[in-house]
mmCIF file with all atom_site columns, C-alpha atoms in Angstrom:
data_model
loop_
_atom_site.group_PDB
_atom_site.id
_atom_site.type_symbol
_atom_site.label_atom_id
_atom_site.label_alt_id
_atom_site.label_comp_id
_atom_site.label_asym_id
_atom_site.label_entity_id
_atom_site.label_seq_id
_atom_site.pdbx_PDB_ins_code
_atom_site.Cartn_x
_atom_site.Cartn_y
_atom_site.Cartn_z
_atom_site.occupancy
_atom_site.B_iso_or_equiv
_atom_site.pdbx_formal_charge
_atom_site.auth_seq_id
_atom_site.auth_comp_id
_atom_site.auth_asym_id
_atom_site.auth_atom_id
_atom_site.pdbx_PDB_model_num
ATOM 1   C CA . UNK A 1 1   ? 46.586 57.471  51.595 1.00 42.00 ? 1467 UNK A CA 1
ATOM 2   C CA . UNK A 1 2   ? 45.364 59.636  48.749 1.00 51.00 ? 1468 UNK A CA 1
ATOM 3   C CA . UNK A 1 3   ? 47.865 61.036  46.233 1.00 70.00 ? 1469 UNK A CA 1
ATOM 4   C CA . UNK A 1 4   ? 46.365 64.427  47.019 1.00 83.00 ? 1470 UNK A CA 1
ATOM 5   C CA . UNK A 1 5   ? 47.372 64.353  50.707 1.00 90.00 ? 1471 UNK A CA 1
ATOM 6   C CA . UNK A 1 6   ? 50.713 65.108  52.303 1.00 94.00 ? 1472 UNK A CA 1
ATOM 7   C CA . UNK A 1 7   ? 52.047 66.747  55.445 1.00 96.00 ? 1473 UNK A CA 1
ATOM 8   C CA . UNK A 1 8   ? 54.521 69.524  56.145 1.00 97.00 ? 1474 UNK A CA 1
ATOM 9   C CA . UNK A 1 9   ? 57.163 69.090  58.836 1.00 97.00 ? 1475 UNK A CA 1
ATOM 10  C CA . UNK A 1 10  ? 58.322 72.275  60.562 1.00 98.00 ? 1476 UNK A CA 1
ATOM 11  C CA . UNK A 1 11  ? 61.546 71.987  62.533 1.00 98.00 ? 1477 UNK A CA 1
ATOM 12  C CA . UNK A 1 12  ? 61.766 75.110  64.684 1.00 97.00 ? 1478 UNK A CA 1
ATOM 13  C CA . UNK A 1 13  ? 65.337 75.839  65.736 1.00 96.00 ? 1479 UNK A CA 1
ATOM 14  C CA . UNK A 1 14  ? 64.688 78.684  68.169 1.00 95.00 ? 1480 UNK A CA 1
ATOM 15  C CA . UNK A 1 15  ? 62.049 80.617  70.061 1.00 94.00 ? 1481 UNK A CA 1
ATOM 16  C CA . UNK A 1 16  ? 58.894 81.246  68.051 1.00 95.00 ? 1482 UNK A CA 1
ATOM 17  C CA . UNK A 1 17  ? 55.327 82.359  68.476 1.00 90.00 ? 1483 UNK A CA 1
ATOM 18  C CA . UNK A 1 18  ? 52.101 82.673  66.555 1.00 89.00 ? 1484 UNK A CA 1
ATOM 19  C CA . UNK A 1 19  ? 50.616 85.887  67.862 1.00 71.00 ? 1485 UNK A CA 1
ATOM 20  C CA . UNK A 1 20  ? 46.863 86.194  68.106 1.00 66.00 ? 1486 UNK A CA 1
ATOM 21  C CA . UNK A 1 21  ? 46.712 89.755  69.396 1.00 54.00 ? 1487 UNK A CA 1
ATOM 22  C CA . UNK A 1 22  ? 46.186 88.723  73.026 1.00 58.00 ? 1488 UNK A CA 1
ATOM 23  C CA . UNK A 1 23  ? 48.096 90.167  75.978 1.00 51.00 ? 1489 UNK A CA 1
ATOM 24  C CA . UNK A 1 24  ? 48.261 89.549  79.720 1.00 55.00 ? 1490 UNK A CA 1
ATOM 25  C CA . UNK A 1 25  ? 47.769 93.147  80.758 1.00 55.00 ? 1491 UNK A CA 1
ATOM 26  C CA . UNK A 1 26  ? 50.724 94.987  82.228 1.00 59.00 ? 1492 UNK A CA 1
ATOM 27  C CA . UNK A 1 27  ? 53.120 91.991  82.242 1.00 66.00 ? 1493 UNK A CA 1
ATOM 28  C CA . UNK A 1 28  ? 53.230 90.698  78.647 1.00 65.00 ? 1494 UNK A CA 1
ATOM 29  C CA . UNK A 1 29  ? 52.274 92.632  75.533 1.00 65.00 ? 1495 UNK A CA 1
ATOM 30  C CA . UNK A 1 30  ? 51.693 89.536  73.396 1.00 76.00 ? 1496 UNK A CA 1
ATOM 31  C CA . UNK A 1 31  ? 50.869 85.898  74.083 1.00 84.00 ? 1497 UNK A CA 1
ATOM 32  C CA . UNK A 1 32  ? 51.340 82.753  72.012 1.00 84.00 ? 1498 UNK A CA 1
ATOM 33  C CA . UNK A 1 33  ? 48.418 81.110  70.304 1.00 89.00 ? 1499 UNK A CA 1
ATOM 34  C CA . UNK A 1 34  ? 47.387 77.989  72.222 1.00 92.00 ? 1500 UNK A CA 1
ATOM 35  C CA . UNK A 1 35  ? 44.956 75.238  71.322 1.00 93.00 ? 1501 UNK A CA 1
ATOM 36  C CA . UNK A 1 36  ? 42.149 74.048  73.596 1.00 93.00 ? 1502 UNK A CA 1
ATOM 37  C CA . UNK A 1 37  ? 44.639 71.902  75.534 1.00 95.00 ? 1503 UNK A CA 1
ATOM 38  C CA . UNK A 1 38  ? 46.979 74.832  76.140 1.00 94.00 ? 1504 UNK A CA 1
ATOM 39  C CA . UNK A 1 39  ? 49.599 73.658  73.634 1.00 96.00 ? 1505 UNK A CA 1
ATOM 40  C CA . UNK A 1 40  ? 51.380 75.894  71.105 1.00 96.00 ? 1506 UNK A CA 1
ATOM 41  C CA . UNK A 1 41  ? 50.387 75.707  67.448 1.00 96.00 ? 1507 UNK A CA 1
ATOM 42  C CA . UNK A 1 42  ? 50.725 77.678  64.229 1.00 96.00 ? 1508 UNK A CA 1
ATOM 43  C CA . UNK A 1 43  ? 47.402 78.490  62.512 1.00 96.00 ? 1509 UNK A CA 1
ATOM 44  C CA . UNK A 1 44  ? 47.161 77.100  59.005 1.00 96.00 ? 1510 UNK A CA 1
ATOM 45  C CA . UNK A 1 45  ? 46.282 80.507  57.567 1.00 94.00 ? 1511 UNK A CA 1
ATOM 46  C CA . UNK A 1 46  ? 49.621 81.927  58.766 1.00 94.00 ? 1512 UNK A CA 1
ATOM 47  C CA . UNK A 1 47  ? 51.594 78.987  57.393 1.00 96.00 ? 1513 UNK A CA 1
ATOM 48  C CA . UNK A 1 48  ? 49.715 79.183  54.100 1.00 96.00 ? 1514 UNK A CA 1
ATOM 49  C CA . UNK A 1 49  ? 50.575 82.860  53.675 1.00 95.00 ? 1515 UNK A CA 1
ATOM 50  C CA . UNK A 1 50  ? 54.294 82.234  54.154 1.00 96.00 ? 1516 UNK A CA 1
ATOM 51  C CA . UNK A 1 51  ? 54.290 79.305  51.725 1.00 98.00 ? 1517 UNK A CA 1
ATOM 52  C CA . UNK A 1 52  ? 52.309 81.270  49.134 1.00 97.00 ? 1518 UNK A CA 1
ATOM 53  C CA . UNK A 1 53  ? 54.885 84.051  49.228 1.00 96.00 ? 1519 UNK A CA 1
ATOM 54  C CA . UNK A 1 54  ? 57.678 81.503  48.780 1.00 98.00 ? 1520 UNK A CA 1
ATOM 55  C CA . UNK A 1 55  ? 55.985 79.772  45.848 1.00 97.00 ? 1521 UNK A CA 1
ATOM 56  C CA . UNK A 1 56  ? 55.224 83.084  44.141 1.00 96.00 ? 1522 UNK A CA 1
ATOM 57  C CA . UNK A 1 57  ? 58.906 84.025  44.333 1.00 97.00 ? 1523 UNK A CA 1
ATOM 58  C CA . UNK A 1 58  ? 60.010 80.649  43.016 1.00 96.00 ? 1524 UNK A CA 1
ATOM 59  C CA . UNK A 1 59  ? 57.566 80.897  40.122 1.00 95.00 ? 1525 UNK A CA 1
ATOM 60  C CA . UNK A 1 60  ? 58.710 84.441  39.287 1.00 94.00 ? 1526 UNK A CA 1
ATOM 61  C CA . UNK A 1 61  ? 62.310 83.202  39.195 1.00 95.00 ? 1527 UNK A CA 1
ATOM 62  C CA . UNK A 1 62  ? 61.405 80.536  36.640 1.00 94.00 ? 1528 UNK A CA 1
ATOM 63  C CA . UNK A 1 63  ? 61.781 77.509  38.884 1.00 94.00 ? 1529 UNK A CA 1
ATOM 64  C CA . UNK A 1 64  ? 58.687 75.872  37.396 1.00 91.00 ? 1530 UNK A CA 1
ATOM 65  C CA . UNK A 1 65  ? 59.187 76.774  33.747 1.00 84.00 ? 1531 UNK A CA 1
ATOM 66  C CA . UNK A 1 66  ? 58.804 73.121  32.743 1.00 81.00 ? 1532 UNK A CA 1
ATOM 67  C CA . UNK A 1 67  ? 55.697 72.663  34.873 1.00 77.00 ? 1533 UNK A CA 1
ATOM 68  C CA . UNK A 1 68  ? 53.172 73.585  32.197 1.00 74.00 ? 1534 UNK A CA 1
ATOM 69  C CA . UNK A 1 69  ? 49.752 74.460  33.567 1.00 85.00 ? 1535 UNK A CA 1
ATOM 70  C CA . UNK A 1 70  ? 46.744 72.856  31.911 1.00 88.00 ? 1536 UNK A CA 1
ATOM 71  C CA . UNK A 1 71  ? 44.599 75.224  29.902 1.00 89.00 ? 1537 UNK A CA 1
ATOM 72  C CA . UNK A 1 72  ? 42.231 77.227  32.067 1.00 90.00 ? 1538 UNK A CA 1
ATOM 73  C CA . UNK A 1 73  ? 41.479 80.577  33.731 1.00 91.00 ? 1539 UNK A CA 1
ATOM 74  C CA . UNK A 1 74  ? 44.447 80.502  36.150 1.00 90.00 ? 1540 UNK A CA 1
ATOM 75  C CA . UNK A 1 75  ? 47.576 81.739  34.415 1.00 90.00 ? 1541 UNK A CA 1
ATOM 76  C CA . UNK A 1 76  ? 49.971 80.950  37.272 1.00 93.00 ? 1542 UNK A CA 1
ATOM 77  C CA . UNK A 1 77  ? 50.554 78.088  39.664 1.00 94.00 ? 1543 UNK A CA 1
ATOM 78  C CA . UNK A 1 78  ? 50.271 80.622  42.492 1.00 95.00 ? 1544 UNK A CA 1
ATOM 79  C CA . UNK A 1 79  ? 46.673 81.459  41.558 1.00 94.00 ? 1545 UNK A CA 1
ATOM 80  C CA . UNK A 1 80  ? 45.756 77.831  40.925 1.00 94.00 ? 1546 UNK A CA 1
ATOM 81  C CA . UNK A 1 81  ? 47.009 76.616  44.303 1.00 96.00 ? 1547 UNK A CA 1
ATOM 82  C CA . UNK A 1 82  ? 46.218 79.608  46.504 1.00 95.00 ? 1548 UNK A CA 1
ATOM 83  C CA . UNK A 1 83  ? 43.376 81.382  44.749 1.00 92.00 ? 1549 UNK A CA 1
ATOM 84  C CA . UNK A 1 84  ? 42.920 84.983  43.721 1.00 85.00 ? 1550 UNK A CA 1
ATOM 85  C CA . UNK A 1 85  ? 44.865 87.809  45.310 1.00 77.00 ? 1551 UNK A CA 1
ATOM 86  C CA . UNK A 1 86  ? 42.051 89.659  47.073 1.00 63.00 ? 1552 UNK A CA 1
ATOM 87  C CA . UNK A 1 87  ? 43.668 93.076  46.709 1.00 54.00 ? 1553 UNK A CA 1
ATOM 88  C CA . UNK A 1 88  ? 43.691 92.662  42.941 1.00 54.00 ? 1554 UNK A CA 1
ATOM 89  C CA . UNK A 1 89  ? 40.092 91.524  42.469 1.00 51.00 ? 1555 UNK A CA 1
ATOM 90  C CA . UNK A 1 90  ? 36.664 92.677  43.526 1.00 57.00 ? 1556 UNK A CA 1
ATOM 91  C CA . UNK A 1 91  ? 35.099 90.482  46.194 1.00 53.00 ? 1557 UNK A CA 1
ATOM 92  C CA . UNK A 1 92  ? 32.567 89.033  43.759 1.00 54.00 ? 1558 UNK A CA 1
ATOM 93  C CA . UNK A 1 93  ? 35.379 88.061  41.374 1.00 65.00 ? 1559 UNK A CA 1
ATOM 94  C CA . UNK A 1 94  ? 37.567 86.114  43.798 1.00 79.00 ? 1560 UNK A CA 1
ATOM 95  C CA . UNK A 1 95  ? 38.065 82.351  43.709 1.00 83.00 ? 1561 UNK A CA 1
ATOM 96  C CA . UNK A 1 96  ? 39.511 79.772  46.130 1.00 90.00 ? 1562 UNK A CA 1
ATOM 97  C CA . UNK A 1 97  ? 42.750 77.896  45.687 1.00 93.00 ? 1563 UNK A CA 1
ATOM 98  C CA . UNK A 1 98  ? 43.041 74.133  45.815 1.00 95.00 ? 1564 UNK A CA 1
ATOM 99  C CA . UNK A 1 99  ? 45.917 73.821  48.314 1.00 96.00 ? 1565 UNK A CA 1
ATOM 100 C CA . UNK A 1 100 ? 44.435 73.329  51.784 1.00 96.00 ? 1566 UNK A CA 1
ATOM 101 C CA . UNK A 1 101 ? 46.814 73.695  54.753 1.00 97.00 ? 1567 UNK A CA 1
ATOM 102 C CA . UNK A 1 102 ? 45.763 72.868  58.302 1.00 96.00 ? 1568 UNK A CA 1
ATOM 103 C CA . UNK A 1 103 ? 47.150 74.027  61.635 1.00 97.00 ? 1569 UNK A CA 1
ATOM 104 C CA . UNK A 1 104 ? 50.716 73.005  62.491 1.00 97.00 ? 1570 UNK A CA 1
ATOM 105 C CA . UNK A 1 105 ? 50.720 71.103  65.789 1.00 97.00 ? 1571 UNK A CA 1
ATOM 106 C CA . UNK A 1 106 ? 52.823 68.717  67.820 1.00 97.00 ? 1572 UNK A CA 1
ATOM 107 C CA . UNK A 1 107 ? 52.517 65.052  66.861 1.00 96.00 ? 1573 UNK A CA 1
ATOM 108 C CA . UNK A 1 108 ? 49.451 63.170  68.041 1.00 94.00 ? 1574 UNK A CA 1
ATOM 109 C CA . UNK A 1 109 ? 51.516 61.175  70.538 1.00 95.00 ? 1575 UNK A CA 1
ATOM 110 C CA . UNK A 1 110 ? 52.987 64.326  72.067 1.00 97.00 ? 1576 UNK A CA 1
ATOM 111 C CA . UNK A 1 111 ? 49.637 66.090  72.171 1.00 95.00 ? 1577 UNK A CA 1
ATOM 112 C CA . UNK A 1 112 ? 47.959 63.100  73.777 1.00 96.00 ? 1578 UNK A CA 1
ATOM 113 C CA . UNK A 1 113 ? 50.556 62.925  76.527 1.00 97.00 ? 1579 UNK A CA 1
ATOM 114 C CA . UNK A 1 114 ? 50.845 66.647  77.227 1.00 97.00 ? 1580 UNK A CA 1
ATOM 115 C CA . UNK A 1 115 ? 47.077 67.204  77.221 1.00 96.00 ? 1581 UNK A CA 1
ATOM 116 C CA . UNK A 1 116 ? 46.620 65.006  80.293 1.00 96.00 ? 1582 UNK A CA 1
ATOM 117 C CA . UNK A 1 117 ? 45.512 67.009  83.368 1.00 95.00 ? 1583 UNK A CA 1
ATOM 118 C CA . UNK A 1 118 ? 48.560 65.911  85.378 1.00 97.00 ? 1584 UNK A CA 1
ATOM 119 C CA . UNK A 1 119 ? 50.927 67.379  82.759 1.00 97.00 ? 1585 UNK A CA 1
ATOM 120 C CA . UNK A 1 120 ? 49.999 71.028  83.347 1.00 96.00 ? 1586 UNK A CA 1
ATOM 121 C CA . UNK A 1 121 ? 53.540 71.858  84.491 1.00 96.00 ? 1587 UNK A CA 1
ATOM 122 C CA . UNK A 1 122 ? 55.038 70.321  81.347 1.00 96.00 ? 1588 UNK A CA 1
ATOM 123 C CA . UNK A 1 123 ? 52.648 72.296  79.154 1.00 96.00 ? 1589 UNK A CA 1
ATOM 124 C CA . UNK A 1 124 ? 53.752 75.543  80.771 1.00 95.00 ? 1590 UNK A CA 1
ATOM 125 C CA . UNK A 1 125 ? 57.398 74.511  80.380 1.00 96.00 ? 1591 UNK A CA 1
ATOM 126 C CA . UNK A 1 126 ? 56.932 74.740  76.598 1.00 96.00 ? 1592 UNK A CA 1
ATOM 127 C CA . UNK A 1 127 ? 56.790 78.536  76.905 1.00 94.00 ? 1593 UNK A CA 1
ATOM 128 C CA . UNK A 1 128 ? 59.245 81.258  77.845 1.00 88.00 ? 1594 UNK A CA 1
ATOM 129 C CA . UNK A 1 129 ? 59.104 85.032  78.254 1.00 82.00 ? 1595 UNK A CA 1
ATOM 130 C CA . UNK A 1 130 ? 61.307 87.485  76.356 1.00 76.00 ? 1596 UNK A CA 1
ATOM 131 C CA . UNK A 1 131 ? 61.732 91.161  77.165 1.00 64.00 ? 1597 UNK A CA 1
ATOM 132 C CA . UNK A 1 132 ? 63.220 93.956  75.066 1.00 62.00 ? 1598 UNK A CA 1
ATOM 133 C CA . UNK A 1 133 ? 63.628 97.708  75.274 1.00 61.00 ? 1599 UNK A CA 1
ATOM 134 C CA . UNK A 1 134 ? 64.517 100.561 72.958 1.00 58.00 ? 1600 UNK A CA 1
ATOM 135 C CA . UNK A 1 135 ? 67.981 102.078 73.416 1.00 66.00 ? 1601 UNK A CA 1
ATOM 136 C CA . UNK A 1 136 ? 68.685 105.808 73.545 1.00 60.00 ? 1602 UNK A CA 1
ATOM 137 C CA . UNK A 1 137 ? 71.594 107.343 71.632 1.00 63.00 ? 1603 UNK A CA 1
ATOM 138 C CA . UNK A 1 138 ? 73.360 107.576 74.977 1.00 63.00 ? 1604 UNK A CA 1
ATOM 139 C CA . UNK A 1 139 ? 73.219 103.797 75.322 1.00 59.00 ? 1605 UNK A CA 1
ATOM 140 C CA . UNK A 1 140 ? 70.621 103.744 78.074 1.00 60.00 ? 1606 UNK A CA 1
ATOM 141 C CA . UNK A 1 141 ? 67.174 102.187 77.966 1.00 55.00 ? 1607 UNK A CA 1
ATOM 142 C CA . UNK A 1 142 ? 64.411 104.447 76.667 1.00 64.00 ? 1608 UNK A CA 1
ATOM 143 C CA . UNK A 1 143 ? 61.835 105.191 79.345 1.00 55.00 ? 1609 UNK A CA 1
ATOM 144 C CA . UNK A 1 144 ? 58.551 103.337 78.932 1.00 53.00 ? 1610 UNK A CA 1
ATOM 145 C CA . UNK A 1 145 ? 59.842 101.140 76.082 1.00 49.00 ? 1611 UNK A CA 1
ATOM 146 C CA . UNK A 1 146 ? 60.010 97.807  77.915 1.00 60.00 ? 1612 UNK A CA 1
ATOM 147 C CA . UNK A 1 147 ? 58.050 95.149  76.023 1.00 70.00 ? 1613 UNK A CA 1
ATOM 148 C CA . UNK A 1 148 ? 57.412 91.543  76.938 1.00 74.00 ? 1614 UNK A CA 1
ATOM 149 C CA . UNK A 1 149 ? 56.346 88.649  74.722 1.00 79.00 ? 1615 UNK A CA 1
ATOM 150 C CA . UNK A 1 150 ? 55.534 85.019  75.356 1.00 85.00 ? 1616 UNK A CA 1
ATOM 151 C CA . UNK A 1 151 ? 57.373 82.611  73.049 1.00 90.00 ? 1617 UNK A CA 1
ATOM 152 C CA . UNK A 1 152 ? 57.404 78.845  72.571 1.00 94.00 ? 1618 UNK A CA 1
ATOM 153 C CA . UNK A 1 153 ? 60.475 76.631  72.812 1.00 96.00 ? 1619 UNK A CA 1
ATOM 154 C CA . UNK A 1 154 ? 62.101 74.960  69.778 1.00 97.00 ? 1620 UNK A CA 1
ATOM 155 C CA . UNK A 1 155 ? 60.069 71.945  68.658 1.00 97.00 ? 1621 UNK A CA 1
ATOM 156 C CA . UNK A 1 156 ? 58.833 69.994  65.648 1.00 98.00 ? 1622 UNK A CA 1
ATOM 157 C CA . UNK A 1 157 ? 55.335 70.613  64.298 1.00 97.00 ? 1623 UNK A CA 1
ATOM 158 C CA . UNK A 1 158 ? 53.310 68.889  61.594 1.00 97.00 ? 1624 UNK A CA 1
ATOM 159 C CA . UNK A 1 159 ? 50.642 70.380  59.347 1.00 97.00 ? 1625 UNK A CA 1
ATOM 160 C CA . UNK A 1 160 ? 48.272 68.433  57.071 1.00 96.00 ? 1626 UNK A CA 1
ATOM 161 C CA . UNK A 1 161 ? 48.185 69.631  53.475 1.00 96.00 ? 1627 UNK A CA 1
ATOM 162 C CA . UNK A 1 162 ? 46.013 68.469  50.601 1.00 95.00 ? 1628 UNK A CA 1
ATOM 163 C CA . UNK A 1 163 ? 44.909 69.294  47.078 1.00 95.00 ? 1629 UNK A CA 1
ATOM 164 C CA . UNK A 1 164 ? 41.144 69.580  46.729 1.00 94.00 ? 1630 UNK A CA 1
ATOM 165 C CA . UNK A 1 165 ? 38.615 70.565  44.087 1.00 94.00 ? 1631 UNK A CA 1
ATOM 166 C CA . UNK A 1 166 ? 37.301 73.882  45.392 1.00 92.00 ? 1632 UNK A CA 1
ATOM 167 C CA . UNK A 1 167 ? 36.241 75.851  42.314 1.00 90.00 ? 1633 UNK A CA 1
ATOM 168 C CA . UNK A 1 168 ? 32.560 76.256  41.509 1.00 89.00 ? 1634 UNK A CA 1
ATOM 169 C CA . UNK A 1 169 ? 32.968 77.456  37.926 1.00 90.00 ? 1635 UNK A CA 1
ATOM 170 C CA . UNK A 1 170 ? 33.297 74.567  35.472 1.00 92.00 ? 1636 UNK A CA 1
ATOM 171 C CA . UNK A 1 171 ? 36.429 75.885  33.720 1.00 92.00 ? 1637 UNK A CA 1
ATOM 172 C CA . UNK A 1 172 ? 38.346 76.462  36.951 1.00 91.00 ? 1638 UNK A CA 1
ATOM 173 C CA . UNK A 1 173 ? 37.201 73.128  38.359 1.00 93.00 ? 1639 UNK A CA 1
ATOM 174 C CA . UNK A 1 174 ? 38.370 71.286  35.257 1.00 94.00 ? 1640 UNK A CA 1
ATOM 175 C CA . UNK A 1 175 ? 41.763 72.992  35.468 1.00 93.00 ? 1641 UNK A CA 1
ATOM 176 C CA . UNK A 1 176 ? 42.037 71.936  39.112 1.00 93.00 ? 1642 UNK A CA 1
ATOM 177 C CA . UNK A 1 177 ? 40.992 68.386  38.274 1.00 94.00 ? 1643 UNK A CA 1
ATOM 178 C CA . UNK A 1 178 ? 43.778 68.031  35.714 1.00 92.00 ? 1644 UNK A CA 1
ATOM 179 C CA . UNK A 1 179 ? 46.502 68.808  38.266 1.00 90.00 ? 1645 UNK A CA 1
ATOM 180 C CA . UNK A 1 180 ? 44.936 66.980  41.211 1.00 89.00 ? 1646 UNK A CA 1
ATOM 181 C CA . UNK A 1 181 ? 47.153 63.912  40.763 1.00 84.00 ? 1647 UNK A CA 1
ATOM 182 C CA . UNK A 1 182 ? 50.054 65.591  38.962 1.00 88.00 ? 1648 UNK A CA 1
ATOM 183 C CA . UNK A 1 183 ? 53.233 64.847  40.928 1.00 89.00 ? 1649 UNK A CA 1
ATOM 184 C CA . UNK A 1 184 ? 54.857 68.010  39.564 1.00 91.00 ? 1650 UNK A CA 1
ATOM 185 C CA . UNK A 1 185 ? 52.540 70.123  41.700 1.00 93.00 ? 1651 UNK A CA 1
ATOM 186 C CA . UNK A 1 186 ? 53.888 68.530  44.876 1.00 94.00 ? 1652 UNK A CA 1
ATOM 187 C CA . UNK A 1 187 ? 57.417 68.943  43.539 1.00 94.00 ? 1653 UNK A CA 1
ATOM 188 C CA . UNK A 1 188 ? 56.759 72.661  43.141 1.00 95.00 ? 1654 UNK A CA 1
ATOM 189 C CA . UNK A 1 189 ? 55.399 72.928  46.683 1.00 96.00 ? 1655 UNK A CA 1
ATOM 190 C CA . UNK A 1 190 ? 58.375 71.008  48.051 1.00 96.00 ? 1656 UNK A CA 1
ATOM 191 C CA . UNK A 1 191 ? 60.849 73.223  46.207 1.00 96.00 ? 1657 UNK A CA 1
ATOM 192 C CA . UNK A 1 192 ? 59.128 76.339  47.529 1.00 97.00 ? 1658 UNK A CA 1
ATOM 193 C CA . UNK A 1 193 ? 59.460 75.185  51.131 1.00 98.00 ? 1659 UNK A CA 1
ATOM 194 C CA . UNK A 1 194 ? 63.226 75.565  50.842 1.00 97.00 ? 1660 UNK A CA 1
ATOM 195 C CA . UNK A 1 195 ? 62.717 79.336  50.576 1.00 98.00 ? 1661 UNK A CA 1
ATOM 196 C CA . UNK A 1 196 ? 60.992 79.537  53.960 1.00 97.00 ? 1662 UNK A CA 1
ATOM 197 C CA . UNK A 1 197 ? 63.533 80.149  56.723 1.00 96.00 ? 1663 UNK A CA 1
ATOM 198 C CA . UNK A 1 198 ? 61.281 81.536  59.469 1.00 95.00 ? 1664 UNK A CA 1
ATOM 199 C CA . UNK A 1 199 ? 57.629 81.410  60.495 1.00 94.00 ? 1665 UNK A CA 1
ATOM 200 C CA . UNK A 1 200 ? 55.281 83.088  62.922 1.00 90.00 ? 1666 UNK A CA 1
ATOM 201 C CA . UNK A 1 201 ? 55.244 86.536  64.485 1.00 87.00 ? 1667 UNK A CA 1
ATOM 202 C CA . UNK A 1 202 ? 58.566 88.347  64.795 1.00 83.00 ? 1668 UNK A CA 1
ATOM 203 C CA . UNK A 1 203 ? 60.215 86.278  62.060 1.00 86.00 ? 1669 UNK A CA 1
ATOM 204 C CA . UNK A 1 204 ? 61.881 89.412  60.657 1.00 82.00 ? 1670 UNK A CA 1
ATOM 205 C CA . UNK A 1 205 ? 63.351 90.116  64.095 1.00 83.00 ? 1671 UNK A CA 1
ATOM 206 C CA . UNK A 1 206 ? 65.036 86.821  64.846 1.00 87.00 ? 1672 UNK A CA 1
ATOM 207 C CA . UNK A 1 207 ? 62.143 84.640  65.967 1.00 88.00 ? 1673 UNK A CA 1
ATOM 208 C CA . UNK A 1 208 ? 60.777 81.527  64.309 1.00 91.00 ? 1674 UNK A CA 1
ATOM 209 C CA . UNK A 1 209 ? 63.859 80.167  62.533 1.00 96.00 ? 1675 UNK A CA 1
ATOM 210 C CA . UNK A 1 210 ? 62.578 77.041  60.821 1.00 97.00 ? 1676 UNK A CA 1
ATOM 211 C CA . UNK A 1 211 ? 63.260 74.383  58.221 1.00 97.00 ? 1677 UNK A CA 1
ATOM 212 C CA . UNK A 1 212 ? 60.241 73.065  56.331 1.00 98.00 ? 1678 UNK A CA 1
ATOM 213 C CA . UNK A 1 213 ? 59.998 69.781  54.472 1.00 97.00 ? 1679 UNK A CA 1
ATOM 214 C CA . UNK A 1 214 ? 57.256 67.860  52.691 1.00 96.00 ? 1680 UNK A CA 1
ATOM 215 C CA . UNK A 1 215 ? 56.443 64.377  53.917 1.00 95.00 ? 1681 UNK A CA 1
ATOM 216 C CA . UNK A 1 216 ? 55.111 61.805  51.494 1.00 85.00 ? 1682 UNK A CA 1
ATOM 217 C CA . UNK A 1 217 ? 52.753 60.234  54.009 1.00 69.00 ? 1683 UNK A CA 1
ATOM 218 C CA . UNK A 1 218 ? 49.857 62.260  55.354 1.00 56.00 ? 1684 UNK A CA 1
ATOM 219 C CA . UNK A 1 219 ? 49.523 59.939  58.337 1.00 50.00 ? 1685 UNK A CA 1
ATOM 220 C CA . UNK A 1 220 ? 52.888 61.160  59.666 1.00 52.00 ? 1686 UNK A CA 1
ATOM 221 C CA . UNK A 1 221 ? 51.045 64.313  60.739 1.00 52.00 ? 1687 UNK A CA 1
ATOM 222 C CA . UNK A 1 222 ? 49.266 62.324  63.419 1.00 52.00 ? 1688 UNK A CA 1
#
């Protein structure tokens, strides 16, 4: 295993979903993201956004004051790991980060078993349907406000994560190279995970309660 590879373990304690904007017509307003085998997963881009927000907060609070960045264009660990903030830079001036996060999925053993054709019923049993409605001041349900959403059951997911040289400019690439095998970078990522308490769509409304941890062995993802 390379020193630049790890995995993130996501222990989901309640219903959760990664919404992809799909619906089932009149019955459900939103459906869970599913992979090609019909199993629930959390896209890496969604997980990366949540972790970036957590690390940025930790850095702003001075958690990594002793983690001195090597000299280079990136002034913060946030920018070095996750790249430029697109809203703050013109498109031609953006740069990629070096922290690469893949999709969070069930373990390889679980996926292999559940993906078998004869396990279609078990695959569907991983999902549930939730319905909600707006309430009038009188205490009754507001007409036309019924909403339905597909959610996934509590489970444990794993996401591969690695540090990679992604910069094209020589100065940025050299700065990335200097931290590629620096254990303090992984310590910062691990500390930031403690700030994440929910993931996925609806996490501000009670869905997706989760505990994230960093695993030392990348092969534990599979």
